CSV table of C-alpha atoms in Angstrom, one decimal:
chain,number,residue,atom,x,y,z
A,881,UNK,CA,0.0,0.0,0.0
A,882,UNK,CA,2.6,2.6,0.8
A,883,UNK,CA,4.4,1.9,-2.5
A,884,UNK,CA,1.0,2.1,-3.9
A,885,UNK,CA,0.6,-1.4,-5.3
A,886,UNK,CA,-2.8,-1.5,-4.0
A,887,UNK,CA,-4.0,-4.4,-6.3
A,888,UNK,CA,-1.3,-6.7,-5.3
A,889,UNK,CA,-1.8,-5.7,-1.7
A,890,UNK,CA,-5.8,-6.9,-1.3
A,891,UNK,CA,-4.3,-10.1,-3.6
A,892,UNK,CA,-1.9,-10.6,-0.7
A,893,UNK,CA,-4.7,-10.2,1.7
A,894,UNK,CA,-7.1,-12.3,0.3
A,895,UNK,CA,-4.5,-15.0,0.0
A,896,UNK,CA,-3.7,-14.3,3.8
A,897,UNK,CA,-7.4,-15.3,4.6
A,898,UNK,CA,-7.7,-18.1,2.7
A,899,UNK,CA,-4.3,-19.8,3.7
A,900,UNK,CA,-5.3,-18.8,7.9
A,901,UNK,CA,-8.7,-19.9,7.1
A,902,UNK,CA,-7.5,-23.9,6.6
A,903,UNK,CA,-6.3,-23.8,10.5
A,904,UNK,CA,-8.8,-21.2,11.7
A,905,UNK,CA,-9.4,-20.2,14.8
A,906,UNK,CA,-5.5,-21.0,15.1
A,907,UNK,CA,-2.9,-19.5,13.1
A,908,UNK,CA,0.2,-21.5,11.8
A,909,UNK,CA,3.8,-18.9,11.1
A,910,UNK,CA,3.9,-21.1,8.1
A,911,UNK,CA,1.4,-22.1,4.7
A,912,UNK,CA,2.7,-23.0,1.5
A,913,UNK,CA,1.4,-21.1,-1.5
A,914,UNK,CA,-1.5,-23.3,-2.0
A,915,UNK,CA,-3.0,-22.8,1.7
A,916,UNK,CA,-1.0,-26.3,3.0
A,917,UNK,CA,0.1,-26.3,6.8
A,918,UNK,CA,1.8,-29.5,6.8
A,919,UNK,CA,5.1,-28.8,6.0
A,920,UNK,CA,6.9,-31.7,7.8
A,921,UNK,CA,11.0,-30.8,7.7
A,922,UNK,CA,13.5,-33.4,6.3
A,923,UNK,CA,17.4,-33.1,5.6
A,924,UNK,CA,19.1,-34.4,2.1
A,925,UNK,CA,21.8,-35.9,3.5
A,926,UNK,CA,23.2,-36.2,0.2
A,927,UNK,CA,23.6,-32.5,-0.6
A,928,UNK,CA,26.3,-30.4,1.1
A,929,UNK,CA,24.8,-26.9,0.4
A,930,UNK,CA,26.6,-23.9,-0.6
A,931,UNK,CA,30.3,-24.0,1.0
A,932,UNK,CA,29.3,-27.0,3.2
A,933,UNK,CA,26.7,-25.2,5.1
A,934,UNK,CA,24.8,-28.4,6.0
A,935,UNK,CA,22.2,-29.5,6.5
A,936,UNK,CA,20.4,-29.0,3.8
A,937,UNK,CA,16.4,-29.0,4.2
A,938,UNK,CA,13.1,-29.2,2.3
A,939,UNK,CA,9.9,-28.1,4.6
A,940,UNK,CA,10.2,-26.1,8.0
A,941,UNK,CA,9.8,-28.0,11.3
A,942,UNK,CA,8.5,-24.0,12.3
A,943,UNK,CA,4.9,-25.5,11.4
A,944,UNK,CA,4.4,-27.5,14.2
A,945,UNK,CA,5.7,-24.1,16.5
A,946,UNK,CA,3.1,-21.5,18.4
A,947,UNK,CA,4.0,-17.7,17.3
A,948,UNK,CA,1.6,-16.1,19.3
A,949,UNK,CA,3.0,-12.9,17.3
A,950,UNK,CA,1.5,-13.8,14.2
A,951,UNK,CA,-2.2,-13.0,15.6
A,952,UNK,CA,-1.0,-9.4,15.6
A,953,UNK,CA,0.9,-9.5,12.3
A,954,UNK,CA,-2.7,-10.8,10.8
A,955,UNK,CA,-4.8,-8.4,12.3
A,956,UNK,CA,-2.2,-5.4,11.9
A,957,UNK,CA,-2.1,-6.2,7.7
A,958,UNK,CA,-6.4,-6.6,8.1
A,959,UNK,CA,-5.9,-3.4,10.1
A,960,UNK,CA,-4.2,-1.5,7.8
A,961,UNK,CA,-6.3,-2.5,4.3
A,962,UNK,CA,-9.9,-1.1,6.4
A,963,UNK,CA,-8.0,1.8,7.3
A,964,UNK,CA,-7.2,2.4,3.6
A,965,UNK,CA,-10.8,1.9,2.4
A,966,UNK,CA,-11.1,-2.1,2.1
A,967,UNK,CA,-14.5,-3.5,2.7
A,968,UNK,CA,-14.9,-6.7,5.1
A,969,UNK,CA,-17.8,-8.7,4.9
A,970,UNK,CA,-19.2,-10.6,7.4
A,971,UNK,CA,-17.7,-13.8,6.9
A,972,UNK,CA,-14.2,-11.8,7.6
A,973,UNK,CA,-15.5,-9.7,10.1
A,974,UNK,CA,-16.4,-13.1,12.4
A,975,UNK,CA,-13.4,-15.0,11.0
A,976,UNK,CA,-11.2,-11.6,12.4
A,977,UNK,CA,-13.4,-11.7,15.8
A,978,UNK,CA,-12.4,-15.2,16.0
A,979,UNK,CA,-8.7,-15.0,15.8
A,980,UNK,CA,-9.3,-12.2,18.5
A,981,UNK,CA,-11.3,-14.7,21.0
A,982,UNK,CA,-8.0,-17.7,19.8
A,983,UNK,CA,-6.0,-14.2,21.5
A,984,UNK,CA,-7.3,-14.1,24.8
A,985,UNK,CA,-7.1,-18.2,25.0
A,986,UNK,CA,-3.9,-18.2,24.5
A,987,UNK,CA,-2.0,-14.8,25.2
A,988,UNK,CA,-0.8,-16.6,28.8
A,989,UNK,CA,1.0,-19.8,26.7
A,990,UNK,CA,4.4,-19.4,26.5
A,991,UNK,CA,5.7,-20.1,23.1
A,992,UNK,CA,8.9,-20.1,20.7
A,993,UNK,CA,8.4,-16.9,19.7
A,994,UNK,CA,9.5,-14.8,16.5
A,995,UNK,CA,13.3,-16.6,15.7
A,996,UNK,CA,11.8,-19.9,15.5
A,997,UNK,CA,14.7,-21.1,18.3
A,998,UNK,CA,14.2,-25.1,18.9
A,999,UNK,CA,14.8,-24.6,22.7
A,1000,UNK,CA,11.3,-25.3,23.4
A,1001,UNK,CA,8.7,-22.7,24.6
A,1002,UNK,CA,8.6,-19.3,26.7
A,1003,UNK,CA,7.0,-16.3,27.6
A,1004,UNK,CA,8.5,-13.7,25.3
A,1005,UNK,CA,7.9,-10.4,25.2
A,1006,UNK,CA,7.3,-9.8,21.5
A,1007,UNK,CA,4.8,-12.3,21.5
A,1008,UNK,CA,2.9,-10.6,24.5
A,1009,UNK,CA,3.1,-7.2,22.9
A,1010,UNK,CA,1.6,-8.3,19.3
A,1011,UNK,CA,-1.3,-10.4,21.0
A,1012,UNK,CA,-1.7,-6.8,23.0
A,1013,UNK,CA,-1.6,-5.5,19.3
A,1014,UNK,CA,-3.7,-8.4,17.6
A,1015,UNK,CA,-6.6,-6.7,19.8
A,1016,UNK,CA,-5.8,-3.5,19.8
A,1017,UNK,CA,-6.8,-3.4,16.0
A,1018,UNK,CA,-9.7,-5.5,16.5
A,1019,UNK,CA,-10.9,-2.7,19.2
A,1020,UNK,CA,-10.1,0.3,16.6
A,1021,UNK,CA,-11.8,-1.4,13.5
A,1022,UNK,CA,-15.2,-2.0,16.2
A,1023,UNK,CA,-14.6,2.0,17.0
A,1024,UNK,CA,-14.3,2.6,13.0
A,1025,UNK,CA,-17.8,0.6,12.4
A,1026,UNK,CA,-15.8,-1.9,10.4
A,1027,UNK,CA,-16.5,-5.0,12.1
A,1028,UNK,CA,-18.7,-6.2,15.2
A,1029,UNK,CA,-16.3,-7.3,18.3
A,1030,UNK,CA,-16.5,-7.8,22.2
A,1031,UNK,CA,-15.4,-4.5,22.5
A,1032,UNK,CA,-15.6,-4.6,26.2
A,1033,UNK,CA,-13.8,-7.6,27.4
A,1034,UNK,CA,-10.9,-7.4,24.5
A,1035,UNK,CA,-10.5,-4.1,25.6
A,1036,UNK,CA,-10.0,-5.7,29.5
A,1037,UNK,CA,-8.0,-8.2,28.2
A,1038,UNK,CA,-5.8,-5.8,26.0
A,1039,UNK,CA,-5.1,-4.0,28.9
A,1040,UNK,CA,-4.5,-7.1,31.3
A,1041,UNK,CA,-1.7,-7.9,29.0
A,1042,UNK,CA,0.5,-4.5,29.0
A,1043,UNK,CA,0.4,-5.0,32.1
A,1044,UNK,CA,2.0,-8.1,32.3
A,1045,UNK,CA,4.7,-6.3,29.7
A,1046,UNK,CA,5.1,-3.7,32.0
A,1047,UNK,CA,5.6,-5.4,35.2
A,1048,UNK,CA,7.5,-8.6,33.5
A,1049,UNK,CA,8.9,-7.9,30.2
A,1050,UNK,CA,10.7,-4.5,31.7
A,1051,UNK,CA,13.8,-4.8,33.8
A,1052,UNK,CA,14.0,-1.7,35.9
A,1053,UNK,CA,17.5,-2.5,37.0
A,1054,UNK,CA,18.6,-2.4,33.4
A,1055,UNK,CA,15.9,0.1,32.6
A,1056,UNK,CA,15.6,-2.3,29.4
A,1057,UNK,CA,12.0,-4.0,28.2
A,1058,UNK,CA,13.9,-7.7,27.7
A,1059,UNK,CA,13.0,-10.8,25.9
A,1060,UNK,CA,11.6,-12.9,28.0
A,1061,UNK,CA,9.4,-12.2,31.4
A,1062,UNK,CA,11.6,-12.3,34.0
A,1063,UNK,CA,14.8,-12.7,32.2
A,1064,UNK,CA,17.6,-10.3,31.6
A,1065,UNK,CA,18.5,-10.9,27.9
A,1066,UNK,CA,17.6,-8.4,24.9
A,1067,UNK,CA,16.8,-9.4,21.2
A,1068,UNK,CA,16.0,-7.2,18.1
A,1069,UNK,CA,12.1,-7.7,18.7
A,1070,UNK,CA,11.8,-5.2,20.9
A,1071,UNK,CA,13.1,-2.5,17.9
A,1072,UNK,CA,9.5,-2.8,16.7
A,1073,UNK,CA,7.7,-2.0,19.8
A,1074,UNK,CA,7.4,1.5,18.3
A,1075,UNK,CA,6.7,0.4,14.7
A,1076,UNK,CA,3.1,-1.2,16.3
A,1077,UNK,CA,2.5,1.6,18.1
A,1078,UNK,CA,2.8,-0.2,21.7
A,1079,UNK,CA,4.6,3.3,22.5
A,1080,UNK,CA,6.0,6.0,21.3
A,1081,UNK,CA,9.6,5.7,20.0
A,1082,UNK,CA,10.7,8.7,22.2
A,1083,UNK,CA,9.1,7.1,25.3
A,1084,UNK,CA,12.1,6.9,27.9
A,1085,UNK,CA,11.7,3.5,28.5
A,1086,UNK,CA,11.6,2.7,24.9
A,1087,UNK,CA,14.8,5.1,23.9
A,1088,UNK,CA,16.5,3.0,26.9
A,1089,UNK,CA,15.8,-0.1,25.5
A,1090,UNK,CA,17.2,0.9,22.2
A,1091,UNK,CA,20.4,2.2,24.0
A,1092,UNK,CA,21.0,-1.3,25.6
A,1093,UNK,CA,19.9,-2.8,22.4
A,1094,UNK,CA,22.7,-0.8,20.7
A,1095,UNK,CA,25.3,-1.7,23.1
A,1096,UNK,CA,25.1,-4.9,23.3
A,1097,UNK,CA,23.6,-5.8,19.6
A,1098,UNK,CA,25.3,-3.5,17.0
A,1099,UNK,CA,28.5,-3.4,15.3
A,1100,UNK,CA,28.6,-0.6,13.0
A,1101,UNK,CA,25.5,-0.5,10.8
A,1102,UNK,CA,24.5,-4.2,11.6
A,1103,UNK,CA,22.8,-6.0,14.4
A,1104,UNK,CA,22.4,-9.1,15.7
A,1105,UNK,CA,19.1,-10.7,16.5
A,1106,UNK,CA,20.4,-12.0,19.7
A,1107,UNK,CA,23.6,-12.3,21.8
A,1108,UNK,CA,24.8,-15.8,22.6
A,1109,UNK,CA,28.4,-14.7,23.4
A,1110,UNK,CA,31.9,-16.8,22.1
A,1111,UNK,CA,34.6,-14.0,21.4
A,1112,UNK,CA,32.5,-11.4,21.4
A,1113,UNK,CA,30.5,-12.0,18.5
A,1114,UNK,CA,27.1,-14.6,18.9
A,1115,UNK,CA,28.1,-17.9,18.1
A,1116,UNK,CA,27.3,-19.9,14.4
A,1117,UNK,CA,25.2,-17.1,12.6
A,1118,UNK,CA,25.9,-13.4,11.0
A,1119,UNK,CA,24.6,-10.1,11.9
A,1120,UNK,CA,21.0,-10.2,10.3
A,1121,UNK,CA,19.9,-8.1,7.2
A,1122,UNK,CA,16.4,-7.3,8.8
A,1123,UNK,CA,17.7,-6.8,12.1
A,1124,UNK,CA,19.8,-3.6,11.0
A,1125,UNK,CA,16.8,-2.0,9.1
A,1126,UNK,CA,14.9,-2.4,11.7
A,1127,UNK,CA,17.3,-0.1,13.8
A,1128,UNK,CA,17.4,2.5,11.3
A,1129,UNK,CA,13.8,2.5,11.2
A,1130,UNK,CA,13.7,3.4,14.9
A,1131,UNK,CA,16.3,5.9,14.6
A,1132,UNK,CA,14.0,7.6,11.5
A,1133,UNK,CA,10.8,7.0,13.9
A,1134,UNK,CA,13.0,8.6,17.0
A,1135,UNK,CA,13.8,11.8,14.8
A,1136,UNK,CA,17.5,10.8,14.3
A,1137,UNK,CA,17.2,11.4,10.6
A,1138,UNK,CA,20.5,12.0,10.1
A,1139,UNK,CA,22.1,9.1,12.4
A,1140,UNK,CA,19.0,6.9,10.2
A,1141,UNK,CA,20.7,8.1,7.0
A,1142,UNK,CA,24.2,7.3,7.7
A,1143,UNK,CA,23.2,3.9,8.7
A,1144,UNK,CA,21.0,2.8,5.7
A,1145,UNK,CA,23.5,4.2,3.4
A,1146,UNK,CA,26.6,1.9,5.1
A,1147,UNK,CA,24.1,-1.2,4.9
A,1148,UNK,CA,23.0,-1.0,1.5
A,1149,UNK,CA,26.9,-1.4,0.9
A,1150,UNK,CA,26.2,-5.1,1.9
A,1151,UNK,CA,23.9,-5.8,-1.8
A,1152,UNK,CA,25.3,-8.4,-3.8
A,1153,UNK,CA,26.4,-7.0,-7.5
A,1154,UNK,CA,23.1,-7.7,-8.4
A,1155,UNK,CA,21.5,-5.9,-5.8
A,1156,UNK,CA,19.8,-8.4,-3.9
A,1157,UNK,CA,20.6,-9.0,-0.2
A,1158,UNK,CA,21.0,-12.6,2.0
A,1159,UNK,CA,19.5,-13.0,5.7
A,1160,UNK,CA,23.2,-12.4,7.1
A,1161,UNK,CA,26.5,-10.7,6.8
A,1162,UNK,CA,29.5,-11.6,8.5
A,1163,UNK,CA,30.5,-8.3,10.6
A,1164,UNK,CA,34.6,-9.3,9.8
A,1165,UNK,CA,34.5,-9.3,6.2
A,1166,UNK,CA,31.0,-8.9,5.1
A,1167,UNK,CA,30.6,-11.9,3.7
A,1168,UNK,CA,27.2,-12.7,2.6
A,1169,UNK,CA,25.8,-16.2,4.9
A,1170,UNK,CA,22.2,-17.9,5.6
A,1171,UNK,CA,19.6,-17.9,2.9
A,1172,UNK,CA,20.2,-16.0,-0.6
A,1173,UNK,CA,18.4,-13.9,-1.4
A,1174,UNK,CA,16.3,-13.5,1.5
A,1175,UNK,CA,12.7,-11.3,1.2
A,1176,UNK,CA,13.1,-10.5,5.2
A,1177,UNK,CA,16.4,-8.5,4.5
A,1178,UNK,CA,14.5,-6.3,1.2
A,1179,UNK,CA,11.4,-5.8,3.6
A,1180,UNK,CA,13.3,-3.9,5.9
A,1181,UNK,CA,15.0,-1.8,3.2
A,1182,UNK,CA,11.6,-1.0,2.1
A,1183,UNK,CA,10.2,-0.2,5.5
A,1184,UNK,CA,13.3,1.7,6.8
A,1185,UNK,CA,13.6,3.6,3.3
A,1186,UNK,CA,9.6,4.5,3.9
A,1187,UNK,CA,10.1,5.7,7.2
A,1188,UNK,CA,13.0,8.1,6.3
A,1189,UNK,CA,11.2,9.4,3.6
């Protein structure tokens, strides 16, 4: 819509709804082109991949995860097209109400959250704020007279849960939202807090969180999506492409045009000679790693590039 392809953007919703509808009221992170959400995960042993970056794998075991962030992601993009003049009918309108009712079911689950990490399940911070923002747009498309919805008790629930985020997502000690309730670490997620509108991007605790997130993430123009220390750098992955838009997005949101500017410019250094970008960089010698090319990475181009402009 921004980049005013608004035909391919109502084709990308309706697919959305159709694919979400096979596993309705619950939402999969994963669906093949055709709708599918069995996507079972096996290795080719026989293949050693691109510089012997085994193993090499057809399907995503990410099917069988819970994203409880993905509720948000759904109702943000439905969000957005009524905003912009799209028409819901009523079959929509109770299919949306019904991913917000799946919301207040399971907001309290913990699950694997947004990097897909095979560590088993928690209660991450990301995935409480987007379930906070799954219903948030469900409560401002009742207000708009765009859809029919419990108005009342989201709205309890909505609130029930930034509270939770407040009180256990937020370290005051580090003065530092983190990524898990209770814990101490910090990943990228919490760069985006702003971008949903959970708060402002020149909230104080929201500029402290980007300080830490800064320190301890960044290296130059790129970021890491998470810290798992060996020599300094996290161990068996790259910076990642998406990551370090995301940060110059929140700079251009914070009114740091200039700092914003400086940094897109340096990453858009990291483009193949065709232009296209991978999910990684090596911070030593910018060496392209993961998947090639990766959509993620150009997404956050786009997005940062919008929100300078």
């Amino acid at each position: 819509f921004d980049l005013g392809y608004h035909t391919e953007a109502e084709a990308f919703l309706s697919w959305l709804l159709q694919a979400t509808s096979m596993t309705w009221p619950e939402l999969q992170v994963l669906y093949d082109v055709h709708g599918e959400s069995r996507l079972p995960e096996r290795e080719l042993d026989h293949l050693s991949g691109y510089a012997g970056s085994r193993p090499v794998r057809i399907g995503n075991d990410a099917h069988n995860q819970l994203q409880l962030d993905i509720y948000g992601e759904v109702l943000d993009a439905v969000h957005e097209f009524a905003l912009r003049g799209g028409r819901l009918g009523k079959s929509t309108q109770r299919f949306l109400v019904g991913l917000g009712e799946a919301v207040v079911r399971r907001w309290r689950q913990p699950d694997e959250g947004i990097w897909e990490v095979r560590s088993g399940r928690h209660h991450n911070t990301y995935s409480k704020v987007m379930c906070s923002v799954a219903l948030d747009r469900l409560i401002n498309l009742h207000h708009a007279g765009r859809l029919a919805a419990p108005v009342g008790r989201f709205t309890v629930v909505r609130d029930e849960i930034r509270r939770e985020v407040e009180t256990h997502g937020f370290d005051a000690k580090l003065n530092s939202y983190v990524s898990e309730f209770g814990g101490r670490g910090c990943d990228a997620s919490l760069l985006l807090l702003a971008r949903y509108g959970y708060l402002e991007a020149t909230a104080p605790r929201m500029r402290s969180t980007w300080q830490r997130l800064h320190r301890e993430l960044a290296t130059g123009p790129l970021y890491f999506r998470y810290r798992a220390e060996e020599d300094g750098l996290p161990a068996g992955e790259g910076a990642f492409g998406i990551c370090s838009f995301w940060a110059v997005e929140y700079r251009a949101r914070q009114g740091d045009i200039e700092g914003a500017h400086r940094a897109f410019e340096a990453l858009l250094r990291y483009a193949s000679d065709t232009g296209l970008f991978a999910e990684e960089f090596d911070p030593r010698s910018g060496e392209a790693l993961g998947n090639y090319p990766q959509a993620f990475t150009h997404v956050g181009l786009i997005d940062a590039a919008l929100a300078l402009e």
